[in-house]
Coordinates of C-alpha atoms in Angstrom, one line a residue:
Chain A
X30 CA -5.6 -9.0 21.8
X31 CA -7.8 -11.5 20.0
X32 CA -6.5 -10.2 17.1
X33 CA -5.8 -12.4 13.7
X34 CA -5.0 -11.9 10.3
X35 CA -6.1 -14.1 7.4
X36 CA -5.3 -14.6 3.7
X37 CA -8.2 -16.0 1.7
X38 CA -8.5 -17.1 -1.7
X39 CA -12.3 -16.4 -3.3
X40 CA -13.7 -17.0 -6.4
X41 CA -13.7 -13.6 -8.1
X42 CA -17.8 -13.4 -8.3
X43 CA -20.5 -11.3 -7.1
X44 CA -21.3 -11.8 -3.7
X45 CA -17.8 -13.6 -2.6
X46 CA -17.1 -10.6 -0.6
X47 CA -20.4 -9.9 0.7
X48 CA -20.4 -13.4 2.0
X49 CA -17.6 -13.3 3.6
X50 CA -18.4 -9.8 5.8
X51 CA -21.4 -11.0 6.5
X52 CA -20.1 -14.1 7.9
X53 CA -18.0 -12.2 10.4
X54 CA -20.9 -9.9 11.5
X55 CA -23.0 -12.9 12.4
X56 CA -19.9 -14.2 14.2
X57 CA -19.7 -10.3 15.8
X58 CA -15.9 -10.1 15.1
X59 CA -14.7 -6.9 14.5
X60 CA -13.2 -5.8 10.7
X61 CA -10.0 -4.1 11.7
X62 CA -8.8 -3.7 8.2
X63 CA -9.7 -5.4 4.9
X64 CA -7.9 -5.0 1.4
X65 CA -8.9 -7.0 -1.3
X66 CA -5.7 -7.9 -3.6
X67 CA -4.8 -8.9 -7.5
X68 CA -7.6 -10.9 -9.7
X69 CA -6.1 -13.6 -11.2
X70 CA -7.6 -16.7 -13.5
X71 CA -11.0 -16.1 -11.6
X72 CA -9.6 -15.7 -8.2
X73 CA -9.1 -12.8 -5.8
X74 CA -7.2 -12.2 -2.6
X75 CA -8.6 -10.8 0.4
X76 CA -6.4 -9.7 3.6
X77 CA -8.6 -9.7 6.6
X78 CA -7.5 -8.1 10.3
X79 CA -9.9 -9.3 12.7
X80 CA -10.5 -7.9 16.0
X81 CA -12.5 -9.2 19.5
X82 CA -12.6 -12.6 18.1
X83 CA -14.0 -14.8 20.7
X84 CA -13.2 -18.3 19.1
X85 CA -10.5 -18.4 16.5
X86 CA -10.8 -21.7 15.1
X87 CA -14.9 -21.4 14.9
X88 CA -14.5 -18.4 12.6
X89 CA -12.2 -19.8 10.7
X90 CA -14.1 -23.0 10.3
X91 CA -16.8 -20.4 9.4
X92 CA -15.4 -18.6 6.8
X93 CA -13.4 -21.8 5.2
X94 CA -17.0 -23.1 4.8
X95 CA -18.4 -19.9 2.5
X96 CA -19.2 -21.7 -0.8
X97 CA -16.6 -18.8 -2.7
X98 CA -14.1 -19.7 0.0
X99 CA -11.2 -21.5 -2.0
X100 CA -8.2 -21.5 0.7
X101 CA -7.7 -19.8 3.9
X102 CA -4.3 -19.4 6.3
X103 CA -3.5 -17.6 9.1
X104 CA -0.8 -14.5 8.3
X105 CA 1.2 -12.0 10.1
X106 CA -0.6 -8.4 9.6
X107 CA 0.7 -6.0 7.3
X108 CA 1.6 -3.9 10.6
X109 CA 4.0 -6.8 11.9
X110 CA 5.5 -7.3 8.3
X111 CA 5.6 -3.5 6.7
X112 CA 4.6 -1.6 9.9
X113 CA 4.3 2.4 9.4
X114 CA 4.3 4.0 6.3
X115 CA 6.6 7.2 5.4
X116 CA 5.5 8.5 2.0
X117 CA 7.4 10.5 -0.3
X118 CA 6.1 12.3 -3.2
X119 CA 7.8 14.9 -5.8
X120 CA 10.6 15.4 -7.9
X121 CA 12.5 12.4 -9.3
X122 CA 15.9 13.4 -8.0
X123 CA 14.6 15.0 -4.8
X124 CA 12.5 11.9 -4.0
X125 CA 15.3 9.3 -4.4
X126 CA 17.5 11.5 -1.8
X127 CA 14.7 11.9 0.8
X128 CA 14.3 8.0 0.6
X129 CA 17.8 7.1 1.0
X130 CA 17.6 9.3 4.4
X131 CA 14.4 7.8 5.3
X132 CA 15.8 4.0 4.2
X133 CA 18.8 4.2 6.4
X134 CA 17.0 5.7 9.7
X135 CA 14.4 3.2 9.1
X136 CA 17.0 0.3 8.5
X137 CA 18.5 1.4 12.1
X138 CA 14.8 1.1 14.0
X139 CA 13.8 -1.8 12.0
X140 CA 17.0 -3.9 13.2
X141 CA 15.8 -2.9 16.8
X142 CA 12.2 -4.6 16.2
X143 CA 10.6 -1.5 14.6
X144 CA 8.8 -1.9 11.2
X145 CA 8.8 1.3 9.5
X146 CA 8.7 1.1 5.1
X147 CA 9.3 3.8 3.0
X148 CA 7.1 4.0 -0.2
X149 CA 7.6 6.8 -3.0
X150 CA 6.2 8.2 -6.3
X151 CA 7.7 10.6 -8.5
X152 CA 5.6 13.1 -9.9
X153 CA 4.8 16.2 -12.0
X154 CA 2.2 18.6 -12.1
X155 CA -0.2 20.6 -9.7
X156 CA -3.2 18.4 -10.2
X157 CA -1.1 14.7 -10.1
X158 CA 0.5 16.2 -6.6
X159 CA -2.7 16.9 -5.0
X160 CA -4.3 13.8 -5.8
X161 CA -1.7 12.0 -4.5
X162 CA -1.0 14.0 -1.8
X163 CA -4.9 13.9 -0.6
X164 CA -5.2 10.1 -1.4
X165 CA -2.5 9.7 1.5
X166 CA -5.6 10.0 3.6
X167 CA -6.7 6.8 2.5
X168 CA -3.6 4.7 2.9
X169 CA -3.8 1.9 5.1
X170 CA -0.7 2.7 8.0
X171 CA 1.0 5.9 6.3
X172 CA 1.8 8.0 8.9
X173 CA 4.1 10.7 7.8
X174 CA 4.7 12.7 4.2
X175 CA 7.4 14.3 2.6
X176 CA 6.6 16.7 -0.4
X177 CA 10.5 16.6 -2.1
X178 CA 10.2 19.1 -5.0
X179 CA 11.5 22.6 -6.0
X180 CA 8.2 24.6 -6.2
X181 CA 4.9 23.3 -5.1
X182 CA 1.7 25.9 -4.1
X183 CA -1.9 26.2 -4.5
X184 CA -3.8 23.2 -4.7
X185 CA -0.9 20.9 -3.1
X186 CA -1.1 23.4 -0.4
X187 CA -4.7 22.9 0.4
X188 CA -4.2 19.1 0.0
X189 CA -1.5 19.5 2.8
X190 CA -4.1 21.0 5.2
X191 CA -6.2 18.3 4.1
X192 CA -3.9 15.9 5.4
X193 CA -2.7 17.4 8.5
X194 CA -6.5 17.8 9.5
X195 CA -6.7 14.0 9.2
X196 CA -3.5 13.3 11.6
X197 CA -1.1 13.0 9.0
X198 CA 2.6 14.8 9.8
X199 CA 3.6 16.7 6.6
X200 CA 7.7 17.8 6.2
X201 CA 8.3 19.6 3.2
X202 CA 12.0 20.4 1.7
X203 CA 12.8 24.2 1.6
X204 CA 11.1 25.0 -1.6
X205 CA 9.6 28.2 -3.9
X206 CA 5.5 27.9 -3.1
X207 CA 3.4 28.1 -0.2
X208 CA 3.7 24.3 0.8
X209 CA 6.4 24.9 3.4
X210 CA 4.4 27.2 5.2
X211 CA 1.8 24.6 5.5
X212 CA 4.1 22.0 6.7
X213 CA 4.9 20.9 10.1
X214 CA 8.6 21.1 9.2
X215 CA 10.5 22.3 7.0
X216 CA 14.1 20.9 6.3
X217 CA 16.3 22.0 3.6
X218 CA 19.0 18.7 3.2
X219 CA 16.7 15.9 1.3
X220 CA 18.7 13.2 3.3
X221 CA 17.8 14.8 6.7
X222 CA 14.4 15.1 5.9
X223 CA 14.3 11.9 5.1
X224 CA 15.8 10.9 8.2
X225 CA 13.5 13.0 10.1
X226 CA 10.8 11.7 8.8
X227 CA 11.1 8.6 10.1
X228 CA 12.0 9.6 13.7
X229 CA 8.7 10.8 14.7
X230 CA 6.9 7.8 13.8
X231 CA 9.4 5.1 15.0
X232 CA 8.5 3.9 18.7
X233 CA 12.3 3.7 19.2
X234 CA 13.1 7.0 18.7
X235 CA 12.4 10.3 21.1
X236 CA 11.5 13.1 18.6
X237 CA 8.3 14.9 19.3
X238 CA 7.3 16.9 15.7
X239 CA 4.6 19.3 17.7
X240 CA 8.2 20.6 19.8
X241 CA 9.3 22.1 16.5
X242 CA 6.5 22.5 14.6
X243 CA 6.9 25.2 12.3
X244 CA 10.7 25.4 12.1
X245 CA 13.4 25.5 9.4
X246 CA 16.3 23.4 9.3
Chain B
X24 CA -15.9 1.1 -18.2
X25 CA -18.4 1.9 -15.9
X26 CA -15.8 1.9 -13.2
X27 CA -16.0 4.8 -10.3
X28 CA -13.9 5.0 -7.1
X29 CA -15.6 6.3 -4.0
X30 CA -13.9 7.2 -0.7
X31 CA -16.7 6.4 2.2
X32 CA -16.2 7.7 5.8
X33 CA -18.3 5.7 8.0
X34 CA -19.1 4.8 11.7
X35 CA -16.6 2.4 13.1
X36 CA -19.2 0.3 14.6
X37 CA -20.0 -3.5 13.4
X38 CA -21.9 -4.1 10.7
X39 CA -21.0 -1.0 8.5
X40 CA -18.8 -2.7 6.2
X41 CA -21.3 -5.6 5.8
X42 CA -24.2 -2.8 5.1
X43 CA -22.0 -1.6 2.4
X44 CA -21.1 -4.7 0.5
X45 CA -24.5 -5.7 0.2
X46 CA -25.9 -2.9 -0.8
X47 CA -23.5 -2.7 -3.6
X48 CA -24.3 -6.6 -4.1
X49 CA -28.0 -5.6 -4.3
X50 CA -27.3 -3.4 -6.6
X51 CA -25.5 -6.0 -9.0
X52 CA -21.9 -3.9 -9.4
X53 CA -18.8 -5.7 -8.9
X54 CA -16.3 -4.8 -6.5
X55 CA -13.0 -4.5 -8.5
X56 CA -10.9 -3.1 -5.1
X57 CA -11.8 -2.7 -1.2
X58 CA -9.4 -1.2 1.1
X59 CA -10.1 0.2 4.4
X60 CA -8.2 3.1 5.8
X61 CA -7.2 4.3 9.3
X62 CA -9.4 4.5 12.2
X63 CA -9.7 8.0 14.1
X64 CA -12.0 9.5 16.4
X65 CA -15.0 6.7 15.9
X66 CA -14.7 6.9 12.1
X67 CA -13.4 4.6 9.5
X68 CA -12.7 5.1 6.0
X69 CA -13.3 2.7 2.9
X70 CA -12.0 3.3 -0.8
X71 CA -13.7 1.5 -3.1
X72 CA -13.3 0.8 -6.9
X73 CA -16.6 -0.6 -8.5
X74 CA -17.1 -2.1 -11.8
X75 CA -19.6 -2.6 -14.2
X76 CA -21.8 0.2 -12.6
X77 CA -25.2 0.2 -14.5
X78 CA -26.5 3.6 -12.7
X79 CA -24.0 5.5 -10.9
X80 CA -26.0 8.4 -9.3
X81 CA -28.0 5.6 -8.2
X82 CA -25.4 3.4 -6.1
X83 CA -24.0 6.8 -4.9
X84 CA -27.5 7.7 -3.1
X85 CA -28.1 3.9 -2.2
X86 CA -24.5 4.1 -0.4
X87 CA -25.2 7.7 0.9
X88 CA -28.5 6.6 2.8
X89 CA -27.0 3.3 4.8
X90 CA -27.2 4.7 8.5
X91 CA -23.2 4.0 8.8
X92 CA -22.4 6.0 5.9
X93 CA -21.2 9.9 6.8
X94 CA -19.7 10.9 3.7
X95 CA -19.3 10.2 0.3
X96 CA -16.7 11.3 -2.0
X97 CA -15.7 10.5 -6.1
X98 CA -12.1 10.3 -6.1
X99 CA -9.8 9.1 -8.8
X100 CA -8.7 5.4 -8.1
X101 CA -5.4 4.3 -6.7
X102 CA -4.2 2.9 -9.9
X103 CA -4.6 6.1 -11.2
X104 CA -3.2 7.9 -8.9
X105 CA -0.3 5.5 -7.5
X106 CA 0.1 2.8 -10.6
X107 CA 1.5 0.2 -10.5
X108 CA 4.2 -0.9 -7.5
X109 CA 7.8 -2.1 -7.6
X110 CA 8.7 -3.4 -4.1
X111 CA 12.5 -3.3 -2.7
X112 CA 13.4 -5.2 0.0
X113 CA 16.7 -5.9 1.6
X114 CA 19.7 -4.1 3.6
X115 CA 19.6 -0.6 3.8
X116 CA 22.0 0.3 1.9
X117 CA 21.3 -1.6 -1.4
X118 CA 17.8 -1.0 -0.8
X119 CA 18.8 3.2 -0.9
X120 CA 20.5 2.4 -4.0
X121 CA 17.7 0.1 -5.9
X122 CA 14.9 3.1 -5.1
X123 CA 17.3 5.6 -6.4
X124 CA 17.4 3.7 -9.4
X125 CA 13.9 2.7 -9.7
X126 CA 12.5 6.1 -8.8
X127 CA 14.9 7.8 -11.6
X128 CA 13.7 5.7 -14.1
X129 CA 9.8 5.7 -12.7
X130 CA 10.1 9.5 -13.2
X131 CA 11.0 9.4 -16.7
X132 CA 8.2 7.2 -17.2
X133 CA 5.6 9.3 -15.2
X134 CA 6.3 12.0 -17.0
X135 CA 4.7 10.4 -19.9
X136 CA 1.5 9.5 -18.3
X137 CA 2.7 6.3 -16.5
X138 CA 1.9 5.6 -13.3
X139 CA 4.5 3.6 -11.2
X140 CA 5.4 4.1 -7.6
X141 CA 8.5 2.4 -5.7
X142 CA 7.6 1.4 -2.0
X143 CA 10.3 -0.2 0.1
X144 CA 11.4 -1.7 3.1
X145 CA 14.8 -2.6 4.8
X146 CA 14.7 -5.7 7.4
X147 CA 17.3 -8.2 8.3
X148 CA 16.9 -11.8 9.2
X149 CA 15.6 -14.9 7.1
X150 CA 12.0 -14.7 8.9
X151 CA 11.3 -11.2 8.6
X152 CA 12.5 -11.4 4.8
X153 CA 10.4 -14.5 3.9
X154 CA 7.3 -13.0 5.5
X155 CA 8.0 -9.8 3.7
X156 CA 8.4 -11.6 0.4
X157 CA 5.2 -13.8 0.8
X158 CA 3.3 -10.8 1.4
X159 CA 4.0 -9.0 -1.6
X160 CA 1.5 -11.6 -3.0
X161 CA -1.3 -9.5 -1.1
X162 CA -0.3 -6.1 -1.6
X163 CA -2.5 -4.5 -4.3
X164 CA -0.8 -3.3 -7.9
X165 CA 2.6 -4.9 -6.7
X166 CA 3.8 -6.1 -10.2
X167 CA 7.4 -7.0 -9.0
X168 CA 10.4 -7.2 -6.5
X169 CA 13.9 -6.5 -6.0
X170 CA 15.4 -8.4 -3.2
X171 CA 18.2 -5.8 -2.2
X172 CA 20.7 -7.8 -0.2
X173 CA 24.1 -9.4 0.3
X174 CA 22.8 -12.9 1.2
X175 CA 19.7 -14.6 1.3
X176 CA 18.5 -18.0 0.9
X177 CA 16.3 -20.5 2.6
X178 CA 13.0 -19.9 3.3
X179 CA 13.4 -16.9 1.1
X180 CA 14.1 -18.7 -1.7
X181 CA 11.1 -20.5 -1.7
X182 CA 9.2 -17.2 -1.0
X183 CA 10.6 -16.1 -4.0
X184 CA 8.7 -19.1 -6.0
X185 CA 5.6 -18.6 -4.5
X186 CA 5.4 -15.1 -5.5
X187 CA 6.8 -15.6 -9.2
X188 CA 3.9 -18.8 -9.2
X189 CA 1.7 -16.0 -8.6
X190 CA 2.7 -13.8 -11.5
X191 CA 5.2 -11.4 -9.7
X192 CA 8.6 -11.0 -11.4
X193 CA 11.5 -10.9 -9.0
X194 CA 14.8 -9.1 -10.0
X195 CA 17.9 -10.3 -7.4
X196 CA 21.0 -8.5 -6.5
X197 CA 24.1 -10.6 -7.3
X198 CA 24.5 -12.0 -4.0
X199 CA 25.5 -15.0 -1.9
X200 CA 22.6 -17.7 -1.1
X201 CA 20.1 -19.2 -3.4
X202 CA 17.5 -16.4 -3.9
X203 CA 19.6 -15.2 -7.4
X204 CA 18.9 -18.6 -9.1
X205 CA 15.4 -18.4 -8.0
X206 CA 14.7 -14.8 -9.7
X207 CA 13.6 -14.2 -13.3
X208 CA 17.1 -11.9 -13.7
X209 CA 20.3 -11.3 -11.5
X210 CA 21.4 -7.7 -11.5
X211 CA 24.8 -6.6 -10.4
X212 CA 24.9 -2.7 -9.8
X213 CA 21.5 -1.8 -7.7
X214 CA 20.8 1.3 -9.3
X215 CA 20.9 -1.1 -12.3
X216 CA 18.5 -3.5 -10.7
X217 CA 16.0 -0.2 -10.0
X218 CA 15.9 0.9 -13.9
X219 CA 15.6 -2.6 -15.0
X220 CA 12.5 -3.0 -12.3
X221 CA 10.6 -0.3 -13.8
X222 CA 10.9 -1.0 -17.3
X223 CA 9.1 -4.5 -17.4
X224 CA 5.9 -3.1 -15.8
X225 CA 6.2 0.4 -18.0
X226 CA 3.8 0.3 -20.9
X227 CA 5.9 3.3 -22.1
X228 CA 9.3 1.0 -22.2
X229 CA 9.8 -2.1 -24.4
X230 CA 11.2 -4.6 -22.3
X231 CA 10.3 -8.2 -22.0
X232 CA 11.6 -9.8 -18.7
X233 CA 10.7 -13.0 -20.2
X234 CA 13.5 -12.8 -23.0
X235 CA 16.4 -12.3 -20.4
X236 CA 15.1 -14.7 -17.7
X237 CA 17.6 -16.4 -16.0
X238 CA 20.2 -13.9 -17.3
X239 CA 22.7 -11.9 -15.1
X240 CA 23.9 -8.4 -15.5

């Protein structure tokens, strides 16, 4: 694999990030993932996943020699720690029930070595929902979305199509509006919807969402 | 503010990310946050939040002119969409209950214009828990952690100290082990723990966790 993950603490100064990407480019490693963390007291964290690393110690010493880099350590990857993400968006009551189902099911798989996390946000309003649904495409490791509400359509439905075009599955509760007909699957019970969101993305489960596409449960 | 958020679709080739950071450095804008998304079909998404942008149209056209950049669009920031994050880690049963409390409370604040999301992972094992707790420091927008289990101590307690040193609050359920005594707050009821995790980070609530530090509820 030649894959490594690094947690860098750098000075929060212009040019710091560029010095890091330049060094990696020069060393001909591939940046599989990058994400900056919180800024605090003039410092910033940069989390890096590098692939095709020819010489691990060399790239670490090159990165450590950058004047902006204060600290550097090996860490497990986000995929190893938090794994694939189920995203749940909608009304508080339904989001909580879907989360309960998804967390229980993720627990059963994570015990067997899977890594699945369940990330949620309760929201109201078509525009807020549309933005949150579209932004799932920009979230690292997001694999499936559950829309957990009582009425969703219009711009939210367009956002569902946008996501599905990008390979992210969408499960909808059985609700008013056009969202259900745009989703991969309609599930009436919210706990069941949460469980069914985890199954297709777990390598430890056998559930191919393509085989039940368009069905209502 | 002169703050903008951009969703870039770039060719997944070595040098693409470096060309982007170089252009931003040359334009003297500050990268407030960067995060790369999924790679699919030879393309990769890069999400950028830029501050101190002198000329918004100019920097967009400079970025758009990079040979690796296929698409560029303005988007709302992750903070505007998903906001601050409550993280819940532990056993499935307790994580689900804490999430229920946190989601219900986040709903009440989000309706009033706050943005709080509730992100969870059910896990077993000291090493897995330790890694997951430490990695919260690398998660963007993570403000508070709830440890939701029945027994946690050892390396997990050290990870709790590590997090608190970095300004992230930690709430513990009332459980066996040394984690509770390392936490900011011990809460016996998991739903209440979820609610109490949202209150200190909501601008729409009045709850200063420092005033109840070390207490058990």
